[in-house]
Short mmCIF file of C-alpha atoms in Angstrom, two decimals:
data_model
loop_
_atom_site.label_atom_id
_atom_site.label_comp_id
_atom_site.label_asym_id
_atom_site.label_seq_id
_atom_site.Cartn_x
_atom_site.Cartn_y
_atom_site.Cartn_z
CA UNK A 1 -40.12 -3.29 38.70
CA UNK A 2 -37.32 -1.47 40.46
CA UNK A 3 -35.61 -4.81 41.14
CA UNK A 4 -36.02 -5.90 37.50
CA UNK A 5 -34.62 -2.56 36.33
CA UNK A 6 -31.59 -3.01 38.59
CA UNK A 7 -31.00 -6.50 37.23
CA UNK A 8 -31.10 -5.31 33.63
CA UNK A 9 -28.68 -2.48 34.36
CA UNK A 10 -26.28 -4.79 36.15
CA UNK A 11 -26.35 -7.34 33.35
CA UNK A 12 -25.63 -4.73 30.70
CA UNK A 13 -22.73 -3.27 32.71
CA UNK A 14 -21.30 -6.75 33.13
CA UNK A 15 -21.44 -7.40 29.38
CA UNK A 16 -19.81 -4.02 28.60
CA UNK A 17 -17.02 -4.83 31.03
CA UNK A 18 -16.49 -8.25 29.46
CA UNK A 19 -16.38 -6.73 25.98
CA UNK A 20 -13.90 -4.10 27.10
CA UNK A 21 -11.61 -6.68 28.68
CA UNK A 22 -11.47 -8.60 25.39
CA UNK A 23 -9.83 -5.58 23.71
CA UNK A 24 -6.17 -5.77 24.66
CA UNK A 25 -5.00 -2.63 22.89
CA UNK A 26 -1.32 -1.72 22.63
CA UNK A 27 0.62 0.28 25.18
CA UNK A 28 2.88 3.17 24.18
CA UNK A 29 6.04 1.07 23.95
CA UNK A 30 4.33 -1.60 21.80
CA UNK A 31 2.66 0.98 19.56
CA UNK A 32 5.93 2.86 19.04
CA UNK A 33 7.76 -0.33 18.11
CA UNK A 34 5.10 -1.20 15.54
CA UNK A 35 5.13 2.30 14.05
CA UNK A 36 8.92 2.16 13.75
CA UNK A 37 8.59 -1.11 11.85
CA UNK A 38 6.14 0.52 9.46
CA UNK A 39 8.49 3.46 8.94
CA UNK A 40 11.34 1.08 8.10
CA UNK A 41 9.18 -0.75 5.56
CA UNK A 42 7.86 2.43 3.94
CA UNK A 43 11.30 4.03 3.69
CA UNK A 44 12.61 0.87 2.06
CA UNK A 45 9.63 0.69 -0.30
CA UNK A 46 10.27 4.32 -1.29
CA UNK A 47 13.88 3.54 -2.20
CA UNK A 48 12.92 0.39 -4.11
CA UNK A 49 10.23 2.23 -6.08
CA UNK A 50 12.70 5.00 -6.97
CA UNK A 51 15.13 2.44 -8.39
CA UNK A 52 12.51 0.42 -10.22
CA UNK A 53 10.85 3.53 -11.65
CA UNK A 54 14.02 3.83 -13.72
CA UNK A 55 14.23 0.13 -14.50
CA UNK A 56 10.69 -1.12 -15.24
CA UNK A 57 9.85 -0.97 -18.94
CA UNK A 58 6.11 -0.28 -19.09
CA UNK A 59 5.62 3.50 -18.94
CA UNK A 60 2.13 3.20 -17.44
CA UNK A 61 3.54 1.02 -14.67
CA UNK A 62 6.09 3.78 -14.03
CA UNK A 63 3.24 6.19 -13.31
CA UNK A 64 1.74 3.77 -10.78
CA UNK A 65 5.10 3.33 -9.08
CA UNK A 66 5.40 7.13 -8.85
CA UNK A 67 2.01 7.46 -7.16
CA UNK A 68 2.86 4.65 -4.78
CA UNK A 69 6.25 6.18 -3.94
CA UNK A 70 4.51 9.37 -2.88
CA UNK A 71 2.14 7.26 -0.76
CA UNK A 72 5.19 5.83 1.02
CA UNK A 73 6.56 9.31 1.65
CA UNK A 74 3.27 10.57 3.10
CA UNK A 75 2.99 7.49 5.31
CA UNK A 76 6.47 8.02 6.74
CA UNK A 77 5.69 11.68 7.44
CA UNK A 78 2.47 10.75 9.26
CA UNK A 79 4.14 7.96 11.24
CA UNK A 80 7.09 10.15 12.25
CA UNK A 81 4.75 12.89 13.39
CA UNK A 82 2.95 10.42 15.67
CA UNK A 83 6.18 8.92 17.04
CA UNK A 84 7.44 12.38 17.98
CA UNK A 85 4.31 12.85 20.10
CA UNK A 86 4.78 9.58 21.98
CA UNK A 87 6.74 9.11 25.17
CA UNK A 88 9.87 7.19 24.12
CA UNK A 89 8.83 7.17 20.47
CA UNK A 90 12.51 7.20 19.45
CA UNK A 91 11.94 7.51 15.67
CA UNK A 92 15.64 7.01 14.88
CA UNK A 93 15.94 3.58 16.55
CA UNK A 94 17.61 0.87 14.46
CA UNK A 95 15.46 -1.82 12.89
CA UNK A 96 15.94 -5.55 13.35
CA UNK A 97 18.72 -6.96 11.11
CA UNK A 98 16.36 -9.64 9.75
CA UNK A 99 13.78 -7.07 8.68
CA UNK A 100 16.52 -5.00 7.05
CA UNK A 101 17.72 -8.08 5.18
CA UNK A 102 14.24 -8.71 3.76
CA UNK A 103 13.80 -5.07 2.73
CA UNK A 104 17.28 -4.87 1.18
CA UNK A 105 16.71 -8.12 -0.71
CA UNK A 106 13.35 -7.00 -2.16
CA UNK A 107 15.19 -4.57 -4.45
CA UNK A 108 17.06 -7.27 -6.35
CA UNK A 109 14.30 -8.90 -8.41
CA UNK A 110 15.61 -10.44 -11.64
CA UNK A 111 12.79 -9.27 -13.95
CA UNK A 112 10.03 -6.68 -14.11
CA UNK A 113 7.34 -9.28 -13.34
CA UNK A 114 9.36 -10.71 -10.46
CA UNK A 115 9.74 -7.22 -9.04
CA UNK A 116 5.98 -6.63 -9.15
CA UNK A 117 5.23 -10.02 -7.59
CA UNK A 118 7.82 -9.66 -4.84
CA UNK A 119 7.25 -6.00 -4.06
CA UNK A 120 3.46 -6.03 -4.10
CA UNK A 121 2.53 -9.69 -3.78
CA UNK A 122 4.84 -10.37 -0.84
CA UNK A 123 6.17 -7.21 0.86
CA UNK A 124 3.22 -4.85 0.38
CA UNK A 125 0.69 -7.58 1.07
CA UNK A 126 2.51 -8.47 4.31
CA UNK A 127 2.53 -4.80 5.29
CA UNK A 128 -1.21 -4.49 4.68
CA UNK A 129 -1.97 -7.74 6.52
CA UNK A 130 0.14 -6.74 9.54
CA UNK A 131 -1.31 -3.25 9.67
CA UNK A 132 -4.86 -4.63 9.43
CA UNK A 133 -4.15 -7.03 12.30
CA UNK A 134 -2.90 -4.11 14.39
CA UNK A 135 -6.07 -2.15 13.70
CA UNK A 136 -8.13 -5.10 14.96
CA UNK A 137 -6.07 -5.30 18.12
CA UNK A 138 -6.04 -1.57 18.92
CA UNK A 139 -8.45 -0.10 21.44
CA UNK A 140 -10.65 2.49 19.65
CA UNK A 141 -10.29 4.98 22.51
CA UNK A 142 -6.98 4.12 24.15
CA UNK A 143 -5.24 3.80 20.77
CA UNK A 144 -7.38 6.35 18.92
CA UNK A 145 -4.37 8.17 17.43
CA UNK A 146 -2.92 4.97 15.96
CA UNK A 147 -6.32 3.78 14.70
CA UNK A 148 -6.90 6.99 12.72
CA UNK A 149 -3.38 6.91 11.32
CA UNK A 150 -3.32 3.25 10.33
CA UNK A 151 -6.76 3.42 8.71
CA UNK A 152 -5.48 6.19 6.40
CA UNK A 153 -2.46 4.12 5.44
CA UNK A 154 -4.56 0.96 5.04
CA UNK A 155 -6.77 2.70 2.47
CA UNK A 156 -3.77 3.58 0.27
CA UNK A 157 -2.23 0.12 0.60
CA UNK A 158 -5.54 -1.45 -0.45
CA UNK A 159 -5.52 0.77 -3.56
CA UNK A 160 -1.99 -0.41 -4.35
CA UNK A 161 -2.94 -4.05 -3.92
CA UNK A 162 -6.05 -3.59 -6.04
CA UNK A 163 -3.85 -2.33 -8.89
CA UNK A 164 -1.43 -5.23 -8.44
CA UNK A 165 -4.30 -7.74 -8.49
CA UNK A 166 -5.51 -6.26 -11.79
CA UNK A 167 -2.23 -7.38 -13.41
CA UNK A 168 -3.20 -11.07 -12.91
CA UNK A 169 0.38 -12.22 -12.30
CA UNK A 170 1.01 -15.79 -11.18
CA UNK A 171 2.68 -15.54 -7.77
CA UNK A 172 2.81 -19.29 -7.36
CA UNK A 173 5.15 -19.67 -10.33
CA UNK A 174 7.74 -17.11 -9.20
CA UNK A 175 10.85 -18.47 -7.46
CA UNK A 176 11.60 -14.86 -6.50
CA UNK A 177 8.28 -14.48 -4.69
CA UNK A 178 8.94 -17.77 -2.89
CA UNK A 179 12.35 -16.50 -1.85
CA UNK A 180 10.93 -13.32 -0.33
CA UNK A 181 8.18 -15.33 1.38
CA UNK A 182 10.82 -17.50 3.02
CA UNK A 183 12.74 -14.45 4.21
CA UNK A 184 9.54 -12.93 5.59
CA UNK A 185 8.62 -16.13 7.44
CA UNK A 186 12.18 -16.64 8.64
CA UNK A 187 12.07 -13.41 10.62
CA UNK A 188 8.53 -13.90 11.89
CA UNK A 189 6.76 -11.29 9.79
CA UNK A 190 6.95 -7.50 9.91
CA UNK A 191 6.73 -7.41 13.74
CA UNK A 192 8.63 -10.68 14.30
CA UNK A 193 5.58 -12.16 16.04
CA UNK A 194 5.00 -15.45 14.21
CA UNK A 195 6.85 -18.65 14.99
CA UNK A 196 7.50 -20.19 11.56
CA UNK A 197 11.14 -21.23 11.11
CA UNK A 198 11.72 -22.22 7.48
CA UNK A 199 15.17 -23.02 6.11
CA UNK A 200 17.16 -19.89 5.24
CA UNK A 201 16.56 -18.89 1.61
CA UNK A 202 19.26 -17.85 -0.84
CA UNK A 203 18.50 -16.61 -4.36
CA UNK A 204 21.31 -16.59 -6.89
CA UNK A 205 20.99 -14.05 -9.66
CA UNK A 206 22.13 -10.61 -10.78
CA UNK A 207 21.92 -7.82 -8.22
CA UNK A 208 20.05 -4.61 -8.96
CA UNK A 209 22.09 -1.74 -10.38
CA UNK A 210 20.49 1.66 -10.80
CA UNK A 211 20.24 2.36 -14.54
CA UNK A 212 22.14 5.35 -15.92
CA UNK A 213 19.24 6.03 -18.26
CA UNK A 214 15.49 5.53 -17.95
CA UNK A 215 14.51 2.12 -19.31
CA UNK A 216 11.43 1.61 -21.52
CA UNK A 217 9.98 -1.36 -23.34
CA UNK A 218 9.47 -1.49 -27.10
CA UNK A 219 6.40 0.78 -26.98
CA UNK A 220 8.69 3.79 -26.46
CA UNK A 221 11.52 4.85 -28.75
CA UNK A 222 14.35 7.23 -27.96
CA UNK A 223 14.31 10.11 -30.42
CA UNK A 224 14.41 13.84 -30.95
CA UNK A 225 11.63 16.22 -29.97
CA UNK A 226 10.67 19.36 -31.87
CA UNK A 227 12.52 22.43 -30.62
CA UNK A 228 10.70 25.30 -28.95
CA UNK A 229 11.45 27.56 -31.93
CA UNK A 230 10.06 25.04 -34.44
CA UNK A 231 6.91 24.55 -32.39
CA UNK A 232 6.27 28.28 -32.60
CA UNK A 233 6.00 27.97 -36.39
CA UNK A 234 3.54 25.05 -36.45
CA UNK A 235 -0.23 25.16 -36.87
CA UNK A 236 -2.25 25.04 -33.64
CA UNK A 237 -3.01 21.29 -33.61
CA UNK A 238 0.51 20.17 -34.47
CA UNK A 239 2.05 22.63 -32.03
CA UNK A 240 -0.19 21.30 -29.25
CA UNK A 241 0.78 17.72 -30.08
CA UNK A 242 4.48 18.57 -30.00
CA UNK A 243 4.07 20.53 -26.76
CA UNK A 244 2.48 17.52 -25.10
CA UNK A 245 5.28 15.30 -26.41
CA UNK A 246 7.49 17.57 -24.31
CA UNK A 247 5.14 17.06 -21.36
CA UNK A 248 5.40 13.29 -21.86
CA UNK A 249 9.17 13.71 -21.85
CA UNK A 250 9.04 15.00 -18.27
CA UNK A 251 10.11 11.42 -17.56
CA UNK A 252 13.65 12.82 -17.66
CA UNK A 253 12.95 15.11 -14.68
CA UNK A 254 11.19 12.35 -12.72
CA UNK A 255 14.16 10.08 -13.46
CA UNK A 256 16.62 12.67 -12.20
CA UNK A 257 14.67 12.95 -8.95
CA UNK A 258 14.38 9.16 -8.67
CA UNK A 259 18.18 9.02 -8.86
CA UNK A 260 18.42 11.60 -6.03
CA UNK A 261 16.00 9.61 -3.85
CA UNK A 262 17.70 6.29 -4.59
CA UNK A 263 21.32 7.41 -4.32
CA UNK A 264 20.59 9.59 -1.30
CA UNK A 265 18.69 6.91 0.61
CA UNK A 266 21.64 6.20 2.90
CA UNK A 267 22.63 9.85 3.19
CA UNK A 268 22.55 11.92 6.34
CA UNK A 269 19.67 14.15 5.27
CA UNK A 270 16.66 15.29 7.31
CA UNK A 271 13.45 13.43 6.51
CA UNK A 272 12.02 16.62 4.96
CA UNK A 273 14.64 16.30 2.19
CA UNK A 274 13.13 12.99 1.10
CA UNK A 275 9.58 14.22 1.64
CA UNK A 276 10.08 17.32 -0.55
CA UNK A 277 11.82 15.48 -3.34
CA UNK A 278 9.28 12.64 -3.23
CA UNK A 279 6.62 15.28 -3.86
CA UNK A 280 8.73 16.86 -6.59
CA UNK A 281 9.25 13.43 -8.17
CA UNK A 282 5.52 12.67 -8.09
CA UNK A 283 4.76 16.03 -9.68
CA UNK A 284 7.16 15.40 -12.57
CA UNK A 285 5.75 11.91 -13.15
CA UNK A 286 2.25 13.46 -13.20
CA UNK A 287 3.40 16.06 -15.71
CA UNK A 288 4.57 13.25 -17.95
CA UNK A 289 1.19 11.61 -17.42
CA UNK A 290 -0.47 14.88 -18.54
CA UNK A 291 1.38 14.39 -21.82
CA UNK A 292 0.29 10.77 -22.19
CA UNK A 293 -3.35 11.64 -21.48
CA UNK A 294 -3.51 14.65 -23.79
CA UNK A 295 -1.68 12.94 -26.65
CA UNK A 296 -4.15 10.06 -26.57
CA UNK A 297 -7.04 12.53 -26.54
CA UNK A 298 -5.50 14.13 -29.64
CA UNK A 299 -5.29 10.73 -31.35
CA UNK A 300 -1.52 10.30 -30.99
CA UNK A 301 0.36 7.50 -29.25
CA UNK A 302 2.86 8.67 -26.61
CA UNK A 303 5.77 6.77 -28.10
CA UNK A 304 8.93 8.90 -27.94
CA UNK A 305 11.26 10.24 -25.26
CA UNK A 306 14.58 12.05 -25.20
CA UNK A 307 16.30 11.22 -21.90
CA UNK A 308 19.45 13.23 -22.67
CA UNK A 309 19.04 15.70 -19.78
CA UNK A 310 18.87 12.85 -17.26
CA UNK A 311 21.74 10.95 -18.86
CA UNK A 312 23.93 14.07 -18.77
CA UNK A 313 23.32 14.41 -15.02
CA UNK A 314 24.99 11.05 -14.32
CA UNK A 315 28.19 11.49 -12.37
CA UNK A 316 27.02 14.68 -10.66
CA UNK A 317 26.87 14.70 -6.83
CA UNK A 318 23.40 14.99 -5.31
CA UNK A 319 23.81 18.69 -4.51
CA UNK A 320 24.70 19.37 -8.14
CA UNK A 321 21.77 17.31 -9.44
CA UNK A 322 19.40 19.30 -7.22
CA UNK A 323 20.91 22.57 -8.46
CA UNK A 324 20.95 21.44 -12.10
CA UNK A 325 17.24 20.60 -12.08
CA UNK A 326 15.77 23.26 -9.82
CA UNK A 327 18.09 26.22 -10.33
CA UNK A 328 19.10 25.42 -13.90
CA UNK A 329 16.61 23.53 -16.05
CA UNK A 330 13.42 24.65 -14.31
CA UNK A 331 14.60 28.25 -14.36
CA UNK A 332 15.29 27.84 -18.11
CA UNK A 333 11.80 26.51 -18.83
CA UNK A 334 9.90 28.86 -16.48
CA UNK A 335 9.41 31.84 -18.88
CA UNK A 336 7.47 29.56 -21.27
CA UNK A 337 4.84 28.62 -18.69
CA UNK A 338 2.67 31.79 -18.62
CA UNK A 339 2.93 32.19 -22.41
CA UNK A 340 1.63 28.66 -22.90
CA UNK A 341 -1.31 29.32 -20.57
CA UNK A 342 -2.29 32.38 -22.60
CA UNK A 343 -1.86 30.49 -25.86
CA UNK A 344 -4.21 27.68 -24.82
CA UNK A 345 -6.76 30.19 -23.58
CA UNK A 346 -6.67 32.08 -26.88
CA UNK A 347 -7.01 28.79 -28.79
CA UNK A 348 -10.13 27.85 -26.82
CA UNK A 349 -8.38 24.75 -25.42
CA UNK A 350 -9.35 24.53 -21.71
CA UNK A 351 -8.24 20.90 -21.46
CA UNK A 352 -4.65 21.74 -22.41
CA UNK A 353 -4.86 24.86 -20.27
CA UNK A 354 -5.77 22.79 -17.21
CA UNK A 355 -2.60 20.70 -17.50
CA UNK A 356 -0.45 23.75 -18.24
CA UNK A 357 -1.93 25.57 -15.24
CA UNK A 358 -1.10 22.74 -12.84
CA UNK A 359 2.36 22.33 -14.32
CA UNK A 360 3.21 26.02 -13.89
CA UNK A 361 2.00 26.04 -10.27
CA UNK A 362 3.99 22.90 -9.43
CA UNK A 363 7.18 24.22 -11.02
CA UNK A 364 7.10 27.38 -8.89
CA UNK A 365 7.03 25.10 -5.84
CA UNK A 366 9.95 23.08 -7.21
CA UNK A 367 12.13 26.18 -7.46
CA UNK A 368 11.35 26.78 -3.78
CA UNK A 369 12.48 23.24 -2.97
CA UNK A 370 15.68 23.87 -4.89
CA UNK A 371 16.44 27.10 -3.04
CA UNK A 372 15.67 25.50 0.34
CA UNK A 373 17.83 22.43 -0.13
CA UNK A 374 20.70 24.05 -2.01
CA UNK A 375 20.99 26.51 0.88
CA UNK A 376 20.87 23.63 3.37
CA UNK A 377 23.47 21.54 1.54
CA UNK A 378 25.78 24.54 1.18
CA UNK A 379 25.46 25.54 4.85
CA UNK A 380 29.00 24.54 5.85
CA UNK A 381 30.48 24.88 2.37
CA UNK A 382 32.82 27.63 1.18
CA UNK A 383 31.02 27.59 -2.19
CA UNK A 384 27.76 29.29 -3.12
CA UNK A 385 25.04 28.38 -5.62
CA UNK A 386 26.82 30.19 -8.46
CA UNK A 387 29.89 28.04 -7.85
CA UNK A 388 27.76 24.88 -7.99
CA UNK A 389 26.04 25.94 -11.22
CA UNK A 390 29.49 26.70 -12.63
CA UNK A 391 30.63 23.17 -11.72
CA UNK A 392 27.51 21.75 -13.38
CA UNK A 393 28.36 23.68 -16.57
CA UNK A 394 31.93 22.31 -16.42
CA UNK A 395 30.50 18.78 -16.12
CA UNK A 396 28.18 19.33 -19.10
CA UNK A 397 31.08 20.73 -21.11
CA UNK A 398 33.03 17.50 -20.54
CA UNK A 399 30.01 15.32 -21.37
CA UNK A 400 29.10 17.22 -24.55
CA UNK A 401 32.57 18.05 -25.73
CA UNK A 402 31.59 21.68 -26.36
CA UNK A 403 31.68 24.70 -24.05
CA UNK A 404 28.46 25.13 -22.06
CA UNK A 405 27.81 28.77 -21.21
CA UNK A 406 24.20 28.44 -20.08
CA UNK A 407 22.03 25.55 -18.88
CA UNK A 408 19.42 24.88 -21.56
CA UNK A 409 17.48 22.09 -23.28
CA UNK A 410 17.16 21.00 -26.93
CA UNK A 411 13.35 20.92 -26.81
#
């Protein structure tokens, strides 16, 4: 019996050893290289989503792009944090030129549908596939940090792909998707590990230009919104409807932030700059979504926007756009927030109060972002924030043709 017991123990140990040897895992240098590739892809996806948030026509698609942009930002933050822990992580290392070419090209889709097919059907799918393959290769103990991290990212990418699949777009019929597939194969995938060598692909068509307004399809018209003073005179139901039209119009603030993220993508800013303004952008898109949700619940189609505040910011440097939104417009709107909370409570409207409560809390955080980054951007500048706000007012005076004394809004 003792002999039999020894045999069983030896056999089991041998099998465990065999199983362990079949798991190759990734060493620190390999892991760091793969994480840097993922950072490059997610930073590029963030920039592309910022640009296409302005360009894509379907407003509900815009909300999805906003959520996915914030996913990208969180992923980069997580990946950078891990790289900084790793010996030789080198988070600022340059990416391969071929990978950069693919990521740069993915911006320039000719149509909304082509953008969705190329961005999700080719680039995001390749990212998910590559990341999933890495998870399979990683050793659950030796690479435990990377396993935990990549599983979190994988979950969000699967959600993104599930949404894309629900659109039922025909990838096979898109020359743009074929073009991006060729570029992806040409460079051997995200990690340059495959050996396919297709002929170089060139796609002739218009190049992407960031819109100077926020583009919508025919479901949304550009029009006036009721002023704050007029809303105060309306009956409770109509006032609530008009207030949530203003919520829906938070598209203008999200658009302004999208322009900061897109235009500043090649700037020499710390990563926290992009992380904070990605969060701010997501918040403003969600505030617009509050409006869409509540209007539908009240039996009204969300069908009107007034993008004037975004359009008037065009031509301002990034510092001035940050100051205009966070130290100008949000400061202008802030006194209304607590009053609106009380109003909804007195009206017995907890649903509206919920959205107003979240909005007010978020906006306080946005003012903090503004103070933080205005101070940072003015660090080696002879000007102060009052000078910048003064320059914003001068810009608005030129745009409007009338003297601007105070930053305000027509709604």
